[in-house]
Amino acid sequence: MTGGAGFLGSHLCDRLVEARNEVLCVDNFFTGTKRNVAHLLGNPYFELQRHDVTFPLYVEVEQIYNLACPASPIHYQFDPVQTTKTSVHGAINMLGLAKRVKARILQASTSEVYGDPEIHPQVEGYWGRVNPIGIRSCYDEGKRCAETLFFDYYRQHRLDIKVVRIFNTYGPRMHPNDGRVVSNFIVQALKGGDITVYGDGQQTRSFCYVDDLIEAIIRMMKSGANLPGPINLGNPSEFTMLELVEKIIGFTFSKSRVVHLPLPSDDPRQRQPDITLAREKLMWEPKVSLDDGLKETIAYFRRVLSDAGP
Ligand code: NAD
Ligand code: UDP
Ligand code: UDP
């Protein structure tokens, strides 16, 4: 598992260790933290290795989940060249590893490959509308190039690949300062500071709770070899950012004010996954409502912000 000490990776480690798989978690701790996997450190099924995926990795494994990559705009824009390297060199190294040891390999791709979409909801066959030279490009184009590499290794070297396109996912262990909207709004609401809505707040996203997403990723990894993807994974219920604020203020009983800040450039206006393929091929659909997921996430951030820790 690359990126295994991050938000999604640590939940995946939990699930795989629980099912008695031997997990090697590889992470350079750029956005992830040892704390996310600290509870697994003494477990004989778990091993943690500090490593940057832009460098080669020689280990013996049967399956690879490639999640390494900062996922929030603040973090992936901090060192954009490193972001592209992580996606592209990281993919090459992990594909080279998969080729050598004949491992099945899953890529955590993203709805960002669709850019600011003209097709709504987004289907896997849509090629996207992505700015190649903007401030989000290091992430979007890095992930697009990684998909290209996965499909070229699939065609050229007959690799057993799985590509999932993950839509906005939230839940416990999100980084409190990573700038993503759910963590930002919750932390701001709990601290009673201003809640920062970018633009008019009418842009939409569709939020998936982490447990639902992890279940889908595991199902994809277990699926037949005739399903390389790409496959959309996410929750199709779509909300505006103003609707999201309203829910979070309601659930936290916060006195915070809403302030509007400029919309960052290339910020997609709308996003909603079409998950017909996942429903048909993985027999999967999300179960956790936004209300329930937000309540769990708020409870987590309350613990993080208190002295007790998570
Ligand atoms: P995250 O930032 O919490 O996790 C990413 C992990 O990768 C971190 O632990 C980080 O330290 C590690 N990492 C970064 N660069 C690395 C490198 N060069 N070498 C080794 N490790 C490195 O983010 P996340 O939300 O858990 O995302 C995990 C994956 O899922 C990412 O690939 C992301 O692009 C993808 N994804 C996430 C979402 C979402 O909503 N959370 C949506 C779409 C795609
Ligand atoms: N690689 C790796 N671990 C391995 C095998 C390969 O990290 O176990 C890296 C290696 O650095 C190489 C890359 O994966 O550059 C791509 O490997 P591949 O065999 O596809 O290409 P080549 O070695 O011919 O460039
Ligand atoms: N956003 C916002 N306030 C914040 C953080 C984000 O209004 O404090 C908006 C952001 O402009 C975007 C949406 O929320 O329209 C989702 O942002 P996020 O960074 O979570 O995900 P992404 O844009 O990558 O989907």
mmCIF file of N, CA, C and O in Angstrom, residues 194-268:
data_model
loop_
_atom_site.group_PDB
_atom_site.id
_atom_site.type_symbol
_atom_site.label_atom_id
_atom_site.label_comp_id
_atom_site.label_asym_id
_atom_site.label_seq_id
_atom_site.Cartn_x
_atom_site.Cartn_y
_atom_site.Cartn_z
ATOM 1 N N ASP A 194 -14.653 32.114 11.355
ATOM 2 C CA ASP A 194 -15.430 32.305 10.128
ATOM 3 C C ASP A 194 -15.358 31.050 9.253
ATOM 4 O O ASP A 194 -14.311 30.404 9.167
ATOM 5 N N ILE A 195 -16.477 30.739 8.605
ATOM 6 C CA ILE A 195 -16.491 29.619 7.658
ATOM 7 C C ILE A 195 -16.299 30.190 6.264
ATOM 8 O O ILE A 195 -17.030 31.089 5.829
ATOM 9 N N THR A 196 -15.267 29.675 5.579
ATOM 10 C CA THR A 196 -14.838 30.271 4.310
ATOM 11 C C THR A 196 -15.472 29.558 3.125
ATOM 12 O O THR A 196 -15.082 28.449 2.770
ATOM 13 N N VAL A 197 -16.457 30.214 2.519
ATOM 14 C CA VAL A 197 -17.056 29.663 1.291
ATOM 15 C C VAL A 197 -16.392 30.363 0.114
ATOM 16 O O VAL A 197 -16.358 31.592 0.057
ATOM 17 N N TYR A 198 -15.844 29.569 -0.802
ATOM 18 C CA TYR A 198 -15.183 30.161 -1.964
ATOM 19 C C TYR A 198 -16.223 30.421 -3.054
ATOM 20 O O TYR A 198 -17.024 29.542 -3.382
ATOM 21 N N GLY A 199 -16.188 31.636 -3.610
ATOM 22 C CA GLY A 199 -17.161 32.008 -4.640
ATOM 23 C C GLY A 199 -18.539 32.154 -4.020
ATOM 24 O O GLY A 199 -18.680 32.414 -2.818
ATOM 25 N N ASP A 200 -19.582 31.933 -4.853
ATOM 26 C CA ASP A 200 -20.944 32.125 -4.338
ATOM 27 C C ASP A 200 -21.462 30.904 -3.577
ATOM 28 O O ASP A 200 -22.557 30.936 -3.015
ATOM 29 N N GLY A 201 -20.675 29.814 -3.565
ATOM 30 C CA GLY A 201 -21.090 28.619 -2.826
ATOM 31 C C GLY A 201 -22.106 27.771 -3.578
ATOM 32 O O GLY A 201 -22.640 26.801 -3.043
ATOM 33 N N GLN A 202 -22.377 28.140 -4.839
ATOM 34 C CA GLN A 202 -23.344 27.363 -5.627
ATOM 35 C C GLN A 202 -22.684 26.194 -6.358
ATOM 36 O O GLN A 202 -23.370 25.372 -6.972
ATOM 37 N N GLN A 203 -21.321 26.126 -6.326
ATOM 38 C CA GLN A 203 -20.669 24.973 -6.964
ATOM 39 C C GLN A 203 -21.038 23.709 -6.198
ATOM 40 O O GLN A 203 -21.295 23.782 -4.994
ATOM 41 N N THR A 204 -21.049 22.586 -6.882
ATOM 42 C CA THR A 204 -21.492 21.348 -6.233
ATOM 43 C C THR A 204 -20.377 20.313 -6.157
ATOM 44 O O THR A 204 -19.436 20.319 -6.958
ATOM 45 N N ARG A 205 -20.509 19.426 -5.158
ATOM 46 C CA ARG A 205 -19.681 18.236 -5.045
ATOM 47 C C ARG A 205 -20.589 17.125 -4.517
ATOM 48 O O ARG A 205 -21.646 17.396 -3.936
ATOM 49 N N SER A 206 -20.131 15.888 -4.680
ATOM 50 C CA SER A 206 -20.882 14.730 -4.194
ATOM 51 C C SER A 206 -19.962 14.011 -3.227
ATOM 52 O O SER A 206 -18.882 13.582 -3.620
ATOM 53 N N PHE A 207 -20.365 13.906 -1.968
ATOM 54 C CA PHE A 207 -19.437 13.460 -0.928
ATOM 55 C C PHE A 207 -19.710 12.020 -0.504
ATOM 56 O O PHE A 207 -20.834 11.676 -0.142
ATOM 57 N N CYS A 208 -18.650 11.224 -0.514
ATOM 58 C CA CYS A 208 -18.763 9.815 -0.143
ATOM 59 C C CYS A 208 -18.095 9.602 1.213
ATOM 60 O O CYS A 208 -16.989 10.101 1.456
ATOM 61 N N TYR A 209 -18.746 8.858 2.095
ATOM 62 C CA TYR A 209 -18.145 8.562 3.395
ATOM 63 C C TYR A 209 -17.076 7.490 3.217
ATOM 64 O O TYR A 209 -17.225 6.558 2.428
ATOM 65 N N VAL A 210 -15.989 7.637 3.986
ATOM 66 C CA VAL A 210 -14.798 6.801 3.776
ATOM 67 C C VAL A 210 -15.091 5.295 3.821
ATOM 68 O O VAL A 210 -14.578 4.539 2.996
ATOM 69 N N ASP A 211 -15.940 4.834 4.756
ATOM 70 C CA ASP A 211 -16.190 3.382 4.877
ATOM 71 C C ASP A 211 -16.795 2.821 3.596
ATOM 72 O O ASP A 211 -16.459 1.713 3.166
ATOM 73 N N ASP A 212 -17.709 3.583 2.983
ATOM 74 C CA ASP A 212 -18.310 3.141 1.719
ATOM 75 C C ASP A 212 -17.236 3.027 0.639
ATOM 76 O O ASP A 212 -17.201 2.063 -0.134
ATOM 77 N N LEU A 213 -16.359 4.011 0.581
ATOM 78 C CA LEU A 213 -15.349 4.011 -0.472
ATOM 79 C C LEU A 213 -14.371 2.845 -0.324
ATOM 80 O O LEU A 213 -14.010 2.180 -1.298
ATOM 81 N N ILE A 214 -13.951 2.593 0.910
ATOM 82 C CA ILE A 214 -12.983 1.509 1.156
ATOM 83 C C ILE A 214 -13.585 0.170 0.724
ATOM 84 O O ILE A 214 -12.922 -0.665 0.102
ATOM 85 N N GLU A 215 -14.865 -0.031 1.036
ATOM 86 C CA GLU A 215 -15.542 -1.262 0.619
ATOM 87 C C GLU A 215 -15.471 -1.410 -0.912
ATOM 88 O O GLU A 215 -15.172 -2.485 -1.427
ATOM 89 N N ALA A 216 -15.705 -0.323 -1.622
ATOM 90 C CA ALA A 216 -15.690 -0.374 -3.091
ATOM 91 C C ALA A 216 -14.286 -0.675 -3.620
ATOM 92 O O ALA A 216 -14.115 -1.456 -4.565
ATOM 93 N N ILE A 217 -13.275 -0.078 -3.003
ATOM 94 C CA ILE A 217 -11.898 -0.304 -3.468
ATOM 95 C C ILE A 217 -11.532 -1.781 -3.284
ATOM 96 O O ILE A 217 -10.944 -2.410 -4.170
ATOM 97 N N ILE A 218 -11.918 -2.342 -2.147
ATOM 98 C CA ILE A 218 -11.597 -3.749 -1.887
ATOM 99 C C ILE A 218 -12.347 -4.654 -2.869
ATOM 100 O O ILE A 218 -11.788 -5.600 -3.423
ATOM 101 N N ARG A 219 -13.602 -4.317 -3.141
ATOM 102 C CA ARG A 219 -14.350 -5.111 -4.133
ATOM 103 C C ARG A 219 -13.692 -5.034 -5.505
ATOM 104 O O ARG A 219 -13.639 -6.023 -6.240
ATOM 105 N N MET A 220 -13.212 -3.849 -5.859
ATOM 106 C CA MET A 220 -12.567 -3.699 -7.161
ATOM 107 C C MET A 220 -11.302 -4.556 -7.222
ATOM 108 O O MET A 220 -11.040 -5.228 -8.214
ATOM 109 N N MET A 221 -10.511 -4.531 -6.136
ATOM 110 C CA MET A 221 -9.268 -5.320 -6.131
ATOM 111 C C MET A 221 -9.574 -6.811 -6.273
ATOM 112 O O MET A 221 -8.800 -7.557 -6.858
ATOM 113 N N LYS A 222 -10.725 -7.243 -5.765
ATOM 114 C CA LYS A 222 -11.072 -8.675 -5.813
ATOM 115 C C LYS A 222 -11.799 -9.058 -7.102
ATOM 116 O O LYS A 222 -12.102 -10.231 -7.297
ATOM 117 N N SER A 223 -12.128 -8.082 -7.952
ATOM 118 C CA SER A 223 -12.973 -8.377 -9.115
ATOM 119 C C SER A 223 -12.197 -9.149 -10.177
ATOM 120 O O SER A 223 -10.968 -9.233 -10.134
ATOM 121 N N GLY A 224 -12.922 -9.701 -11.140
ATOM 122 C CA GLY A 224 -12.311 -10.519 -12.199
ATOM 123 C C GLY A 224 -11.315 -9.732 -13.041
ATOM 124 O O GLY A 224 -11.382 -8.502 -13.120
ATOM 125 N N ALA A 225 -10.409 -10.463 -13.703
ATOM 126 C CA ALA A 225 -9.331 -9.808 -14.457
ATOM 127 C C ALA A 225 -9.853 -9.070 -15.691
ATOM 128 O O ALA A 225 -9.129 -8.287 -16.311
ATOM 129 N N ASN A 226 -11.124 -9.311 -16.046
ATOM 130 C CA ASN A 226 -11.672 -8.615 -17.222
ATOM 131 C C ASN A 226 -12.242 -7.242 -16.873
ATOM 132 O O ASN A 226 -13.002 -6.668 -17.635
ATOM 133 N N LEU A 227 -11.889 -6.732 -15.686
ATOM 134 C CA LEU A 227 -12.411 -5.422 -15.271
ATOM 135 C C LEU A 227 -11.258 -4.488 -14.869
ATOM 136 O O LEU A 227 -11.044 -4.223 -13.685
ATOM 137 N N PRO A 228 -10.503 -3.990 -15.856
ATOM 138 C CA PRO A 228 -9.388 -3.110 -15.497
ATOM 139 C C PRO A 228 -9.857 -1.718 -15.068
ATOM 140 O O PRO A 228 -9.119 -0.982 -14.445
ATOM 141 N N GLY A 229 -11.088 -1.353 -15.359
ATOM 142 C CA GLY A 229 -11.565 -0.001 -15.131
ATOM 143 C C GLY A 229 -11.324 0.829 -16.385
ATOM 144 O O GLY A 229 -11.105 0.246 -17.449
ATOM 145 N N PRO A 230 -11.327 2.147 -16.287
ATOM 146 C CA PRO A 230 -11.565 2.912 -15.060
ATOM 147 C C PRO A 230 -13.014 2.783 -14.599
ATOM 148 O O PRO A 230 -13.916 2.613 -15.409
ATOM 149 N N ILE A 231 -13.181 2.890 -13.272
ATOM 150 C CA ILE A 231 -14.526 2.801 -12.706
ATOM 151 C C ILE A 231 -14.706 3.924 -11.685
ATOM 152 O O ILE A 231 -13.809 4.174 -10.876
ATOM 153 N N ASN A 232 -15.838 4.618 -11.795
ATOM 154 C CA ASN A 232 -16.132 5.702 -10.854
ATOM 155 C C ASN A 232 -16.542 5.151 -9.504
ATOM 156 O O ASN A 232 -17.383 4.241 -9.434
ATOM 157 N N LEU A 233 -15.971 5.701 -8.427
ATOM 158 C CA LEU A 233 -16.392 5.355 -7.069
ATOM 159 C C LEU A 233 -16.703 6.643 -6.322
ATOM 160 O O LEU A 233 -15.854 7.523 -6.208
ATOM 161 N N GLY A 234 -17.915 6.739 -5.845
ATOM 162 C CA GLY A 234 -18.297 7.935 -5.106
ATOM 163 C C GLY A 234 -19.764 7.857 -4.769
ATOM 164 O O GLY A 234 -20.438 6.881 -5.097
ATOM 165 N N ASN A 235 -20.241 8.882 -4.084
ATOM 166 C CA ASN A 235 -21.647 8.938 -3.709
ATOM 167 C C ASN A 235 -22.348 9.928 -4.632
ATOM 168 O O ASN A 235 -21.955 11.092 -4.694
ATOM 169 N N PRO A 236 -23.392 9.493 -5.349
ATOM 170 C CA PRO A 236 -24.011 10.398 -6.316
ATOM 171 C C PRO A 236 -24.856 11.520 -5.706
ATOM 172 O O PRO A 236 -25.295 12.391 -6.459
ATOM 173 N N SER A 237 -25.102 11.536 -4.388
ATOM 174 C CA SER A 237 -25.902 12.647 -3.851
ATOM 175 C C SER A 237 -25.087 13.931 -3.905
ATOM 176 O O SER A 237 -24.002 14.001 -3.318
ATOM 177 N N GLU A 238 -25.648 14.922 -4.587
ATOM 178 C CA GLU A 238 -24.884 16.137 -4.895
ATOM 179 C C GLU A 238 -25.390 17.316 -4.063
ATOM 180 O O GLU A 238 -26.590 17.484 -3.896
ATOM 181 N N PHE A 239 -24.460 18.120 -3.560
ATOM 182 C CA PHE A 239 -24.830 19.268 -2.716
ATOM 183 C C PHE A 239 -24.037 20.503 -3.123
ATOM 184 O O PHE A 239 -22.891 20.385 -3.559
ATOM 185 N N THR A 240 -24.644 21.673 -2.918
ATOM 186 C CA THR A 240 -23.867 22.901 -3.093
ATOM 187 C C THR A 240 -23.055 23.122 -1.811
ATOM 188 O O THR A 240 -23.380 22.567 -0.746
ATOM 189 N N MET A 241 -22.026 23.969 -1.916
ATOM 190 C CA MET A 241 -21.202 24.231 -0.726
ATOM 191 C C MET A 241 -22.022 24.978 0.334
ATOM 192 O O MET A 241 -21.787 24.816 1.532
ATOM 193 N N LEU A 242 -23.023 25.759 -0.095
ATOM 194 C CA LEU A 242 -23.879 26.446 0.883
ATOM 195 C C LEU A 242 -24.737 25.439 1.648
ATOM 196 O O LEU A 242 -24.946 25.570 2.854
ATOM 197 N N GLU A 243 -25.222 24.406 0.942
ATOM 198 C CA GLU A 243 -25.993 23.362 1.633
ATOM 199 C C GLU A 243 -25.111 22.629 2.653
ATOM 200 O O GLU A 243 -25.542 22.292 3.752
ATOM 201 N N LEU A 244 -23.848 22.408 2.259
ATOM 202 C CA LEU A 244 -22.919 21.713 3.157
ATOM 203 C C LEU A 244 -22.686 22.535 4.435
ATOM 204 O O LEU A 244 -22.735 22.018 5.547
ATOM 205 N N VAL A 245 -22.452 23.836 4.254
ATOM 206 C CA VAL A 245 -22.240 24.713 5.424
ATOM 207 C C VAL A 245 -23.435 24.647 6.360
ATOM 208 O O VAL A 245 -23.276 24.528 7.583
ATOM 209 N N GLU A 246 -24.617 24.720 5.775
ATOM 210 C CA GLU A 246 -25.823 24.738 6.590
ATOM 211 C C GLU A 246 -25.913 23.483 7.458
ATOM 212 O O GLU A 246 -26.204 23.538 8.647
ATOM 213 N N LYS A 247 -25.617 22.336 6.845
ATOM 214 C CA LYS A 247 -25.662 21.074 7.602
ATOM 215 C C LYS A 247 -24.633 21.104 8.741
ATOM 216 O O LYS A 247 -24.931 20.742 9.879
ATOM 217 N N ILE A 248 -23.411 21.531 8.417
ATOM 218 C CA ILE A 248 -22.336 21.480 9.417
ATOM 219 C C ILE A 248 -22.624 22.445 10.568
ATOM 220 O O ILE A 248 -22.438 22.106 11.741
ATOM 221 N N ILE A 249 -23.131 23.627 10.246
ATOM 222 C CA ILE A 249 -23.490 24.578 11.318
ATOM 223 C C ILE A 249 -24.593 23.966 12.189
ATOM 224 O O ILE A 249 -24.535 24.025 13.421
ATOM 225 N N GLY A 250 -25.556 23.322 11.548
ATOM 226 C CA GLY A 250 -26.652 22.684 12.290
ATOM 227 C C GLY A 250 -26.138 21.598 13.223
ATOM 228 O O GLY A 250 -26.475 21.580 14.407
ATOM 229 N N PHE A 251 -25.286 20.718 12.709
ATOM 230 C CA PHE A 251 -24.836 19.575 13.526
ATOM 231 C C PHE A 251 -23.857 19.975 14.627
ATOM 232 O O PHE A 251 -23.664 19.239 15.596
ATOM 233 N N THR A 252 -23.153 21.104 14.453
ATOM 234 C CA THR A 252 -22.167 21.506 15.469
ATOM 235 C C THR A 252 -22.735 22.569 16.420
ATOM 236 O O THR A 252 -22.054 22.971 17.360
ATOM 237 N N PHE A 253 -23.949 23.048 16.133
ATOM 238 C CA PHE A 253 -24.549 24.155 16.899
ATOM 239 C C PHE A 253 -23.584 25.349 16.941
ATOM 240 O O PHE A 253 -23.450 26.027 17.947
ATOM 241 N N SER A 254 -22.905 25.582 15.816
ATOM 242 C CA SER A 254 -21.864 26.607 15.796
ATOM 243 C C SER A 254 -22.442 28.007 15.635
ATOM 244 O O SER A 254 -23.499 28.198 15.028
ATOM 245 N N LYS A 255 -21.707 28.976 16.184
ATOM 246 C CA LYS A 255 -22.104 30.384 16.030
ATOM 247 C C LYS A 255 -21.277 31.046 14.920
ATOM 248 O O LYS A 255 -21.280 32.261 14.770
ATOM 249 N N SER A 256 -20.522 30.250 14.181
ATOM 250 C CA SER A 256 -19.638 30.814 13.146
ATOM 251 C C SER A 256 -20.434 31.586 12.098
ATOM 252 O O SER A 256 -21.568 31.260 11.787
ATOM 253 N N ARG A 257 -19.753 32.611 11.520
ATOM 254 C CA ARG A 257 -20.335 33.356 10.400
ATOM 255 C C ARG A 257 -19.815 32.758 9.109
ATOM 256 O O ARG A 257 -18.703 32.249 9.075
ATOM 257 N N VAL A 258 -20.599 32.914 8.047
ATOM 258 C CA VAL A 258 -20.113 32.486 6.732
ATOM 259 C C VAL A 258 -19.522 33.695 6.018
ATOM 260 O O VAL A 258 -20.154 34.750 5.957
ATOM 261 N N VAL A 259 -18.272 33.563 5.548
ATOM 262 C CA VAL A 259 -17.691 34.646 4.732
ATOM 263 C C VAL A 259 -17.368 34.083 3.345
ATOM 264 O O VAL A 259 -17.063 32.897 3.213
ATOM 265 N N HIS A 260 -17.486 34.925 2.353
ATOM 266 C CA HIS A 260 -17.194 34.486 0.984
ATOM 267 C C HIS A 260 -15.807 34.959 0.569
ATOM 268 O O HIS A 260 -15.474 36.126 0.740
ATOM 269 N N LEU A 261 -15.002 34.039 0.048
ATOM 270 C CA LEU A 261 -13.670 34.375 -0.468
ATOM 271 C C LEU A 261 -13.650 34.067 -1.960
ATOM 272 O O LEU A 261 -14.518 33.331 -2.459
ATOM 273 N N PRO A 262 -12.657 34.620 -2.703
ATOM 274 C CA PRO A 262 -12.650 34.386 -4.149
ATOM 275 C C PRO A 262 -12.549 32.896 -4.484
ATOM 276 O O PRO A 262 -11.879 32.129 -3.782
ATOM 277 N N LEU A 263 -13.196 32.506 -5.577
ATOM 278 C CA LEU A 263 -13.128 31.121 -6.041
ATOM 279 C C LEU A 263 -11.746 30.882 -6.648
ATOM 280 O O LEU A 263 -11.298 31.655 -7.489
ATOM 281 N N PRO A 264 -11.033 29.824 -6.213
ATOM 282 C CA PRO A 264 -9.720 29.553 -6.827
ATOM 283 C C PRO A 264 -9.871 29.246 -8.316
ATOM 284 O O PRO A 264 -10.939 28.797 -8.751
ATOM 285 N N SER A 265 -8.803 29.466 -9.089
ATOM 286 C CA SER A 265 -8.941 29.249 -10.539
ATOM 287 C C SER A 265 -9.085 27.761 -10.849
ATOM 288 O O SER A 265 -8.592 26.900 -10.112
ATOM 289 N N ASP A 266 -9.804 27.508 -11.928
ATOM 290 C CA ASP A 266 -10.068 26.134 -12.413
ATOM 291 C C ASP A 266 -10.881 25.291 -11.439
ATOM 292 O O ASP A 266 -10.879 24.066 -11.514
ATOM 293 N N ASP A 267 -11.580 25.928 -10.512
ATOM 294 C CA ASP A 267 -12.401 25.176 -9.552
ATOM 295 C C ASP A 267 -13.639 24.649 -10.296
ATOM 296 O O ASP A 267 -14.440 25.425 -10.794
ATOM 297 N N PRO A 268 -13.805 23.309 -10.381
ATOM 298 C CA PRO A 268 -14.958 22.787 -11.133
ATOM 299 C C PRO A 268 -16.292 23.279 -10.565
ATOM 300 O O PRO A 268 -16.477 23.342 -9.359
#
